[in-house]
DNA sequence: TTTTATAATGAGTAAAAACTCACTCAAAAA
DNA sequence: TTTTTGAGTGAGTTTTTACTCATTATAAAA
């Protein structure tokens, strides 16, 4: 008799992970259109045939990676809505996580760049554009509510919450892009600098 | 006898401009690799053949667009170095220009996204990567000097100038990307919000 | 109306990239 | 050692896309 179900499953999971890691790297680095499946297979150290056993098409692979990013956004949104901590604490912790991630690795930055690519209408991959938009809007709305609450509690500066949200995520996204571009010349700003425009003096 | 030299030149300039406009739109929207020359020709309302009369290759076309962006950066750098106005005035004016551009059109945002694409090593187009890096570094350095001067004059907050520059351009770049992604949901923050982390209170 | 110089065309070609499938490989157990 | 089953392979096929070139269109002046 051959290997057990579990053994086979572990093998499949291992190769799938190799594919995902390689694809993420390349899609972010070169864009969907400029990445070819041969490169992905080479980077994952597998054959093209095996790649196609796991993903019906290059686009399906891309979509799955975008889904990971979406899942992260939904999780974040739910945390923001859980009211476990104060608005400031919630945002500070979020920024702190981003800071750590950006200082040590690039997982977070990669997911953000991937989101940007998926957003570009017909950016090669006809991802579920509607879904991406919906989730983004949800996260934006949840963050805006957090800001509104912070303003009511007097800890946050006044200002249009939606405008502040746009600036907040623009800054984070811009840092991810800049990290990719500058490579070792990139110097991550302190977490406090990223939120200073949100809080009142001395808070 | 046929048309005059000037008439022919004007014809060529007109089609070249149509190509550039169409290509800029598409490269920014879909990325270099996912944009095909047929689409560019269609958008420019010309034939593929004519496109190739003006540009030897898709890559050459892309490179010319990047060169426009580089020229803008060099101009900005020279203005920063000219010492015509105070550091705060120089940066405020820069941000003001960006603000107007982002409120009315997308020329500026497009150029920034294009820069990002050209940066991605081997992003399909093997642009003069060295040149792009050099010019970017020059602009960053000039901006850092401006900040240092502002700090010496006591108008700017203290902090690592390079770190502040990275945050400054990250924010601007992030806004450009966000504008592309959110489309009509994008709300441009006030110019003051973009520079608040640079200046001392009340300045 | 004819000539002429150059812009403009787009079917055709070559190259690259996505995807398939007939086959081999590996390891557990009989 | 043989059998079994599903992972893994990569040359080959199809599809797409960059690029070419023989031909046509245009408008000014002879």
Short mmCIF file of C-alpha atoms (C1' of nucleotides) in Angstrom, two decimals:
data_model
loop_
_atom_site.label_atom_id
_atom_site.label_comp_id
_atom_site.label_asym_id
_atom_site.label_seq_id
_atom_site.Cartn_x
_atom_site.Cartn_y
_atom_site.Cartn_z
CA UNK A 1 0.00 0.00 0.00
CA UNK A 2 1.15 3.55 -0.69
CA UNK A 3 1.43 6.47 1.73
CA UNK A 4 -1.39 7.42 4.05
CA UNK A 5 -3.91 10.17 3.34
CA UNK A 6 -2.19 12.36 5.90
CA UNK A 7 1.21 11.90 4.33
CA UNK A 8 -0.12 12.84 0.92
CA UNK A 9 -1.89 15.84 2.34
CA UNK A 10 1.27 17.04 3.99
CA UNK A 11 3.15 16.72 0.72
CA UNK A 12 0.49 18.73 -1.09
CA UNK A 13 0.45 21.40 1.60
CA UNK A 14 4.21 21.72 1.47
CA UNK A 15 4.29 22.30 -2.30
CA UNK A 16 1.30 24.61 -2.16
CA UNK A 17 3.11 26.73 0.38
CA UNK A 18 6.22 26.81 -1.77
CA UNK A 19 4.13 27.98 -4.72
CA UNK A 20 2.41 30.67 -2.68
CA UNK A 21 5.64 32.03 -1.27
CA UNK A 22 7.32 32.15 -4.66
CA UNK A 23 4.28 33.65 -6.38
CA UNK A 24 3.81 36.32 -3.73
CA UNK A 25 7.44 37.37 -4.06
CA UNK A 26 7.28 37.58 -7.84
CA UNK A 27 3.84 39.15 -8.24
CA UNK A 28 4.80 41.90 -5.80
CA UNK A 29 8.23 42.36 -7.32
CA UNK A 30 7.34 42.35 -11.00
CA UNK A 31 3.57 42.67 -11.21
CA UNK A 32 1.05 40.08 -12.37
CA UNK A 33 1.55 40.61 -16.08
CA UNK A 34 5.33 40.52 -16.02
CA UNK A 35 5.51 37.37 -13.92
CA UNK A 36 5.39 34.15 -15.87
CA UNK A 37 4.47 30.78 -14.45
CA UNK A 38 7.81 29.27 -15.43
CA UNK A 39 9.52 31.77 -13.12
CA UNK A 40 7.12 30.93 -10.32
CA UNK A 41 7.72 27.21 -10.78
CA UNK A 42 11.48 27.75 -10.87
CA UNK A 43 11.41 29.87 -7.71
CA UNK A 44 9.26 27.26 -5.98
CA UNK A 45 11.65 24.56 -7.23
CA UNK A 46 8.89 22.50 -8.81
CA UNK A 47 7.74 21.74 -12.36
CA UNK A 48 5.11 23.73 -14.24
CA UNK A 49 2.95 20.64 -14.38
CA UNK A 50 2.85 20.40 -10.61
CA UNK A 51 1.97 24.05 -10.32
CA UNK A 52 -1.01 23.49 -12.59
CA UNK A 53 -2.09 20.50 -10.49
CA UNK A 54 -2.52 22.94 -7.60
CA UNK A 55 -3.84 25.97 -9.47
CA UNK A 56 -6.05 25.84 -12.53
CA UNK A 57 -4.53 29.08 -13.82
CA UNK A 58 -2.08 31.84 -13.02
CA UNK A 59 -5.05 34.05 -12.25
CA UNK A 60 -6.54 31.58 -9.73
CA UNK A 61 -3.20 31.57 -7.93
CA UNK A 62 -3.16 35.35 -7.82
CA UNK A 63 -6.71 35.42 -6.54
CA UNK A 64 -5.90 33.07 -3.69
CA UNK A 65 -3.10 35.36 -2.55
CA UNK A 66 -5.45 38.33 -2.68
CA UNK A 67 -7.90 36.32 -0.59
CA UNK A 68 -5.27 36.00 2.13
CA UNK A 69 -4.93 39.77 2.18
CA UNK A 70 -8.70 40.17 2.31
CA UNK A 71 -8.92 37.75 5.23
CA UNK A 72 -6.39 39.84 7.12
CA UNK A 73 -8.39 42.98 6.47
CA UNK A 74 -11.60 41.38 7.66
CA UNK A 75 -9.88 40.21 10.83
CA UNK A 76 -8.56 43.70 11.47
CA UNK A 77 -11.97 45.20 10.85
CA UNK A 78 -13.54 42.80 13.35
CA UNK A 79 -10.95 43.68 15.95
CA UNK A 80 -11.68 47.37 15.45
CA UNK A 81 -15.38 46.66 15.94
CA UNK A 82 -14.93 44.47 19.00
CA UNK A 83 -14.51 47.45 21.36
CA UNK A 84 -12.04 45.50 23.46
CA UNK A 85 -9.82 48.51 23.94
CA UNK A 86 -10.00 52.28 23.45
CA UNK A 87 -9.76 53.74 19.92
CA UNK A 88 -6.26 55.01 20.59
CA UNK A 89 -5.11 51.68 21.99
CA UNK A 90 -6.58 49.83 19.01
CA UNK A 91 -4.87 52.06 16.45
CA UNK A 92 -1.61 52.15 18.37
CA UNK A 93 -1.51 48.39 18.51
CA UNK A 94 -2.30 48.15 14.79
CA UNK A 95 0.48 50.57 13.94
CA UNK A 96 2.82 48.77 16.28
CA UNK A 97 2.18 45.48 14.51
CA UNK A 98 2.82 47.12 11.16
CA UNK A 99 6.00 48.64 12.51
CA UNK A 100 7.34 45.32 13.74
CA UNK A 101 6.39 43.55 10.55
CA UNK A 102 8.00 46.20 8.36
CA UNK A 103 11.16 46.23 10.46
CA UNK A 104 11.70 42.49 10.42
CA UNK A 105 10.14 41.10 7.25
CA UNK A 106 7.93 42.12 4.41
CA UNK A 107 4.83 39.98 4.73
CA UNK A 108 2.66 42.95 5.47
CA UNK A 109 4.16 45.22 2.83
CA UNK A 110 3.77 42.46 0.26
CA UNK A 111 0.09 42.00 1.01
CA UNK A 112 -0.53 45.73 0.66
CA UNK A 113 1.22 45.90 -2.69
CA UNK A 114 -0.76 42.88 -3.82
CA UNK A 115 -3.97 44.64 -2.85
CA UNK A 116 -2.96 47.61 -4.96
CA UNK A 117 -2.37 45.34 -7.95
CA UNK A 118 -5.68 43.59 -7.51
CA UNK A 119 -7.41 46.93 -7.35
CA UNK A 120 -6.26 48.18 -10.68
CA UNK A 121 -9.24 47.36 -12.82
CA UNK A 122 -8.28 44.63 -15.22
CA UNK A 123 -4.73 44.64 -13.89
CA UNK A 124 -4.31 41.45 -15.82
CA UNK A 125 -5.97 39.39 -13.13
CA UNK A 126 -9.71 39.83 -13.15
CA UNK A 127 -9.90 39.28 -9.43
CA UNK A 128 -13.25 39.56 -7.75
CA UNK A 129 -13.03 43.33 -7.89
CA UNK A 130 -16.37 43.75 -6.18
CA UNK A 131 -15.24 41.71 -3.18
CA UNK A 132 -11.98 43.62 -2.84
CA UNK A 133 -13.83 46.92 -2.93
CA UNK A 134 -16.42 45.72 -0.42
CA UNK A 135 -13.87 44.54 2.14
CA UNK A 136 -11.76 47.67 1.77
CA UNK A 137 -14.78 49.84 2.35
CA UNK A 138 -15.68 47.83 5.42
CA UNK A 139 -12.23 48.30 6.94
CA UNK A 140 -12.29 52.00 6.09
CA UNK A 141 -15.70 52.43 7.67
CA UNK A 142 -14.70 50.55 10.81
CA UNK A 143 -11.60 52.71 11.14
CA UNK A 144 -13.63 55.88 10.60
CA UNK A 145 -16.00 54.83 13.37
CA UNK A 146 -13.00 54.31 15.64
CA UNK A 147 -11.83 57.83 14.88
CA UNK A 148 -15.26 59.29 15.46
CA UNK A 149 -15.41 57.58 18.84
CA UNK A 150 -11.94 58.88 19.69
CA UNK A 151 -13.08 62.37 18.80
CA UNK A 152 -16.15 62.05 20.99
CA UNK A 153 -13.97 60.91 23.85
CA UNK A 154 -11.83 63.99 23.27
CA UNK A 155 -8.58 62.13 22.65
CA UNK A 156 -8.47 62.61 18.87
CA UNK A 157 -8.12 65.76 16.85
CA UNK A 158 -11.18 67.07 15.12
CA UNK A 159 -11.48 66.67 11.37
CA UNK A 160 -13.42 64.71 8.78
CA UNK A 161 -13.00 61.04 9.86
CA UNK A 162 -13.10 59.67 6.31
CA UNK A 163 -10.43 62.12 5.24
CA UNK A 164 -8.31 61.05 8.21
CA UNK A 165 -8.79 57.39 7.35
CA UNK A 166 -7.68 57.99 3.77
CA UNK A 167 -4.57 59.76 5.01
CA UNK A 168 -3.88 57.00 7.54
CA UNK A 169 -4.03 54.14 5.07
CA UNK A 170 -2.31 56.17 2.36
CA UNK A 171 0.63 56.65 4.68
CA UNK A 172 0.81 52.96 5.54
CA UNK A 173 0.44 51.93 1.93
CA UNK A 174 3.01 54.47 0.84
CA UNK A 175 5.48 53.12 3.37
CA UNK A 176 5.00 49.60 2.03
CA UNK A 177 5.63 50.82 -1.51
CA UNK A 178 8.62 52.89 -0.41
CA UNK A 179 10.12 49.94 1.43
CA UNK A 180 9.94 47.95 -1.79
CA UNK A 181 11.48 50.73 -3.83
CA UNK A 182 14.23 51.90 -1.51
CA UNK A 183 15.18 48.42 -0.25
CA UNK A 184 18.02 48.87 2.23
CA UNK A 185 17.81 52.68 1.93
CA UNK A 186 14.39 52.51 3.51
CA UNK A 187 14.19 53.74 7.07
CA UNK A 188 10.95 52.96 8.87
CA UNK A 189 9.58 55.99 10.75
CA UNK A 190 8.58 55.59 14.37
CA UNK A 191 5.03 54.36 15.06
CA UNK A 192 4.20 57.66 16.76
CA UNK A 193 5.00 59.58 13.57
CA UNK A 194 2.37 57.62 11.67
CA UNK A 195 -0.47 58.57 13.97
CA UNK A 196 0.61 62.02 15.17
CA UNK A 197 -1.95 63.69 12.91
CA UNK A 198 -4.74 61.73 14.61
CA UNK A 199 -4.15 62.57 18.25
CA UNK A 200 -4.28 65.78 20.21
CA UNK A 201 -1.07 67.17 21.67
CA UNK A 202 0.32 65.19 24.55
CA UNK A 203 -2.08 62.29 24.21
CA UNK B 1 5.04 68.98 -53.75
CA UNK B 2 3.91 67.40 -50.50
CA UNK B 3 3.35 69.04 -47.13
CA UNK B 4 5.94 71.26 -45.51
CA UNK B 5 8.43 70.03 -42.90
CA UNK B 6 6.52 71.89 -40.24
CA UNK B 7 3.25 70.29 -41.20
CA UNK B 8 4.76 66.83 -41.05
CA UNK B 9 6.37 67.57 -37.73
CA UNK B 10 3.09 68.72 -36.28
CA UNK B 11 1.41 65.53 -37.47
CA UNK B 12 4.10 63.43 -35.84
CA UNK B 13 3.91 65.40 -32.61
CA UNK B 14 0.16 65.00 -32.49
CA UNK B 15 0.27 61.21 -32.84
CA UNK B 16 3.19 60.94 -30.44
CA UNK B 17 1.19 62.78 -27.84
CA UNK B 18 -1.79 60.53 -28.42
CA UNK B 19 0.44 57.49 -27.91
CA UNK B 20 1.97 58.90 -24.75
CA UNK B 21 -1.38 59.78 -23.21
CA UNK B 22 -2.87 56.37 -23.99
CA UNK B 23 0.22 54.50 -22.82
CA UNK B 24 0.46 56.45 -19.57
CA UNK B 25 -3.17 55.70 -18.78
CA UNK B 26 -2.80 51.99 -19.47
CA UNK B 27 0.61 51.37 -17.90
CA UNK B 28 -0.56 53.04 -14.70
CA UNK B 29 -3.91 51.29 -14.77
CA UNK B 30 -2.80 47.76 -15.61
CA UNK B 31 0.96 47.67 -15.21
CA UNK B 32 3.61 47.28 -17.90
CA UNK B 33 3.30 43.53 -18.31
CA UNK B 34 -0.48 43.44 -18.52
CA UNK B 35 -0.68 46.23 -21.07
CA UNK B 36 -0.36 45.12 -24.67
CA UNK B 37 0.56 47.35 -27.56
CA UNK B 38 -2.70 46.62 -29.36
CA UNK B 39 -4.58 48.17 -26.44
CA UNK B 40 -2.31 51.21 -26.51
CA UNK B 41 -2.80 51.64 -30.25
CA UNK B 42 -6.57 51.25 -29.88
CA UNK B 43 -6.71 53.79 -27.05
CA UNK B 44 -4.60 56.20 -29.10
CA UNK B 45 -6.83 55.52 -32.08
CA UNK B 46 -3.95 54.65 -34.38
CA UNK B 47 -2.59 51.44 -35.91
CA UNK B 48 0.10 49.27 -34.36
CA UNK B 49 2.33 50.00 -37.30
CA UNK B 50 2.24 53.71 -36.62
CA UNK B 51 3.01 53.15 -32.96
CA UNK B 52 6.14 51.25 -33.97
CA UNK B 53 7.17 54.05 -36.30
CA UNK B 54 7.39 56.28 -33.23
CA UNK B 55 8.74 53.79 -30.68
CA UNK B 56 11.10 50.96 -31.46
CA UNK B 57 9.58 48.84 -28.70
CA UNK B 58 7.01 48.83 -25.93
CA UNK B 59 9.86 49.18 -23.48
CA UNK B 60 11.27 52.29 -25.18
CA UNK B 61 7.83 53.86 -24.90
CA UNK B 62 7.67 53.05 -21.22
CA UNK B 63 11.14 54.44 -20.67
CA UNK B 64 10.23 57.73 -22.30
CA UNK B 65 7.31 58.13 -19.92
CA UNK B 66 9.56 57.40 -16.97
CA UNK B 67 11.97 60.02 -18.30
CA UNK B 68 9.20 62.61 -18.05
CA UNK B 69 8.75 61.72 -14.40
CA UNK B 70 12.50 61.90 -13.81
CA UNK B 71 12.65 65.34 -15.44
CA UNK B 72 9.97 66.55 -13.05
CA UNK B 73 11.89 65.23 -10.08
CA UNK B 74 15.09 66.91 -11.20
CA UNK B 75 13.25 70.19 -11.63
CA UNK B 76 11.79 69.89 -8.15
CA UNK B 77 15.18 69.07 -6.69
CA UNK B 78 16.70 72.15 -8.34
CA UNK B 79 13.96 74.33 -6.96
CA UNK B 80 14.59 72.97 -3.47
CA UNK B 81 18.28 73.76 -3.87
CA UNK B 82 17.76 77.25 -5.27
CA UNK B 83 17.13 78.76 -1.83
CA UNK B 84 14.63 81.18 -3.31
CA UNK B 85 12.31 80.81 -0.36
CA UNK B 86 12.38 79.41 3.17
CA UNK B 87 12.25 75.63 3.70
CA UNK B 88 8.69 75.82 4.95
CA UNK B 89 7.60 77.96 2.02
CA UNK B 90 9.27 75.59 -0.44
CA UNK B 91 7.61 72.49 1.00
CA UNK B 92 4.25 74.20 1.42
CA UNK B 93 4.28 75.26 -2.19
CA UNK B 94 5.25 71.77 -3.31
CA UNK B 95 2.43 70.22 -1.31
CA UNK B 96 0.06 72.86 -2.59
CA UNK B 97 0.89 71.97 -6.18
CA UNK B 98 0.35 68.30 -5.44
CA UNK B 99 -2.93 69.12 -3.77
CA UNK B 100 -4.22 71.06 -6.76
CA UNK B 101 -3.05 68.44 -9.19
CA UNK B 102 -4.65 65.62 -7.23
CA UNK B 103 -7.91 67.54 -6.84
CA UNK B 104 -8.31 68.39 -10.49
CA UNK B 105 -6.57 65.71 -12.54
CA UNK B 106 -4.27 62.78 -12.16
CA UNK B 107 -1.12 63.74 -14.02
CA UNK B 108 0.92 63.83 -10.85
CA UNK B 109 -0.53 60.65 -9.37
CA UNK B 110 0.08 58.84 -12.65
CA UNK B 111 3.73 59.84 -12.75
CA UNK B 112 4.25 58.61 -9.20
CA UNK B 113 2.67 55.24 -9.92
CA UNK B 114 4.80 54.97 -13.03
CA UNK B 115 7.90 55.63 -10.94
CA UNK B 116 6.90 52.81 -8.62
CA UNK B 117 6.55 50.44 -11.57
CA UNK B 118 9.88 51.43 -13.02
CA UNK B 119 11.49 50.81 -9.66
CA UNK B 120 10.46 47.22 -9.35
CA UNK B 121 13.61 45.46 -10.44
CA UNK B 122 12.90 43.75 -13.70
CA UNK B 123 9.29 44.86 -13.56
CA UNK B 124 9.11 43.79 -17.15
CA UNK B 125 10.65 46.98 -18.42
CA UNK B 126 14.37 47.07 -17.89
CA UNK B 127 14.35 50.79 -17.51
CA UNK B 128 17.56 52.54 -16.67
CA UNK B 129 17.22 51.44 -13.08
CA UNK B 130 20.47 53.12 -12.08
CA UNK B 131 19.26 56.48 -13.38
CA UNK B 132 15.93 56.20 -11.59
CA UNK B 133 17.67 55.38 -8.33
CA UNK B 134 20.17 58.21 -8.75
CA UNK B 135 17.52 60.87 -9.39
CA UNK B 136 15.33 59.65 -6.55
CA UNK B 137 18.25 59.79 -4.16
CA UNK B 138 19.06 63.31 -5.31
CA UNK B 139 15.52 64.51 -4.64
CA UNK B 140 15.50 62.78 -1.26
CA UNK B 141 18.81 64.34 -0.30
CA UNK B 142 17.72 67.81 -1.40
CA UNK B 143 14.54 67.46 0.63
CA UNK B 144 16.48 66.22 3.66
CA UNK B 145 18.76 69.28 3.45
CA UNK B 146 15.66 71.47 3.36
CA UNK B 147 14.40 69.82 6.53
CA UNK B 148 17.75 70.16 8.24
CA UNK B 149 17.79 73.85 7.43
CA UNK B 150 14.27 74.22 8.73
CA UNK B 151 15.30 72.53 11.95
CA UNK B 152 18.29 74.86 12.31
CA UNK B 153 15.99 77.82 11.81
CA UNK B 154 13.78 76.41 14.54
CA UNK B 155 10.65 76.13 12.45
CA UNK B 156 10.70 72.36 12.00
CA UNK B 157 10.34 69.61 14.54
CA UNK B 158 13.44 67.72 15.51
CA UNK B 159 13.94 64.21 14.19
CA UNK B 160 16.06 62.26 11.76
CA UNK B 161 15.73 64.20 8.46
CA UNK B 162 16.06 61.11 6.27
CA UNK B 163 13.34 59.37 8.24
CA UNK B 164 11.12 62.42 7.85
CA UNK B 165 11.77 62.51 4.11
CA UNK B 166 10.82 58.87 3.76
CA UNK B 167 7.58 59.52 5.63
CA UNK B 168 6.88 62.61 3.56
CA UNK B 169 7.24 60.93 0.18
CA UNK B 170 5.59 57.74 1.41
CA UNK B 171 2.53 59.76 2.31
CA UNK B 172 2.43 61.49 -1.06
CA UNK B 173 3.01 58.27 -2.93
CA UNK B 174 0.40 56.49 -0.84
CA UNK B 175 -2.12 59.19 -1.65
CA UNK B 176 -1.46 58.77 -5.34
CA UNK B 177 -1.98 55.02 -5.07
CA UNK B 178 -5.08 55.47 -2.93
CA UNK B 179 -6.55 57.92 -5.41
CA UNK B 180 -6.15 55.30 -8.12
CA UNK B 181 -7.69 52.59 -6.00
CA UNK B 182 -10.60 54.45 -4.44
CA UNK B 183 -11.47 56.49 -7.53
CA UNK B 184 -14.44 58.69 -6.63
CA UNK B 185 -14.35 57.47 -3.01
CA UNK B 186 -11.00 59.16 -2.62
CA UNK B 187 -11.02 62.30 -0.54
CA UNK B 188 -7.84 64.36 -0.70
CA UNK B 189 -6.68 65.47 2.75
CA UNK B 190 -5.84 69.13 3.29
CA UNK B 191 -2.29 70.20 2.45
CA UNK B 192 -1.66 71.08 6.08
CA UNK B 193 -2.38 67.48 7.14
CA UNK B 194 0.42 66.22 4.89
CA UNK B 195 3.10 68.34 6.51
CA UNK B 196 1.85 68.58 10.09
CA UNK B 197 4.45 66.09 11.28
CA UNK B 198 7.21 68.31 9.93
CA UNK B 199 6.42 71.60 11.60
CA UNK B 200 6.32 72.69 15.19
CA UNK B 201 2.98 73.66 16.72
CA UNK B 202 1.53 76.88 15.47
CA UNK B 203 4.09 77.36 12.73
"C1'" DT C 1 -4.59 66.15 -62.85
"C1'" DT C 2 -0.21 64.24 -61.65
"C1'" DT C 3 3.63 64.00 -58.75
"C1'" DT C 4 5.83 63.43 -54.48
"C1'" DA C 5 7.18 62.80 -49.71
"C1'" DT C 6 5.82 61.01 -45.70
"C1'" DA C 7 2.15 59.53 -42.53
"C1'" DA C 8 -0.77 55.64 -41.69
"C1'" DT C 9 -2.49 50.78 -42.15
"C1'" DG C 10 -3.10 45.94 -40.58
"C1'" DA C 11 -2.49 41.23 -42.13
"C1'" DG C 12 1.26 38.37 -41.38
"C1'" DT C 13 5.34 36.42 -38.71
"C1'" DA C 14 8.13 35.16 -34.94
"C1'" DA C 15 8.68 34.77 -30.24
"C1'" DA C 16 7.04 34.15 -25.77
"C1'" DA C 17 3.99 32.54 -22.49
"C1'" DA C 18 0.00 29.81 -20.71
"C1'" DC C 19 -1.51 25.46 -20.20
"C1'" DT C 20 -1.85 19.92 -21.06
"C1'" DC C 21 -0.97 15.09 -20.62
"C1'" DA C 22 1.36 10.77 -21.16
"C1'" DC C 23 4.65 9.36 -18.48
"C1'" DT C 24 8.02 8.55 -14.30
"C1'" DC C 25 9.07 8.52 -9.34
"C1'" DA C 26 8.64 7.48 -4.45
"C1'" DA C 27 7.56 5.13 -0.43
"C1'" DA C 28 4.50 2.39 2.34
"C1'" DA C 29 2.79 -2.26 3.03
"C1'" DA C 30 1.69 -6.81 1.40
"C1'" DT D 1 10.47 -7.89 -4.07
"C1'" DT D 2 6.25 -6.43 -5.99
"C1'" DT D 3 2.21 -3.69 -5.93
"C1'" DT D 4 -0.26 0.41 -5.44
"C1'" DT D 5 -1.53 5.22 -5.53
"C1'" DG D 6 -1.05 9.73 -5.90
"C1'" DA D 7 2.78 13.28 -6.27
"C1'" DG D 8 5.84 15.07 -9.61
"C1'" DT D 9 7.84 15.87 -14.47
"C1'" DG D 10 8.68 18.57 -18.76
"C1'" DA D 11 8.39 18.17 -23.76
"C1'" DG D 12 4.79 19.45 -26.64
"C1'" DT D 13 0.53 22.23 -27.97
"C1'" DT D 14 -2.17 26.22 -28.04
"C1'" DT D 15 -2.82 30.91 -27.34
"C1'" DT D 16 -1.32 35.38 -26.95
"C1'" DT D 17 1.48 39.19 -28.00
"C1'" DA D 18 5.39 41.89 -29.73
"C1'" DC D 19 7.01 43.40 -33.83
"C1'" DT D 20 7.54 43.85 -39.37
"C1'" DC D 21 6.73 45.32 -43.97
"C1'" DA D 22 4.40 45.59 -48.33
"C1'" DT D 23 0.87 48.52 -49.39
"C1'" DT D 24 -2.40 52.52 -49.19
"C1'" DA D 25 -3.93 57.29 -47.96
"C1'" DT D 26 -3.16 62.23 -47.83
"C1'" DA D 27 -2.51 66.81 -49.12
"C1'" DA D 28 0.47 70.31 -50.93
"C1'" DA D 29 2.45 72.06 -55.09
"C1'" DA D 30 3.83 71.51 -59.87
#
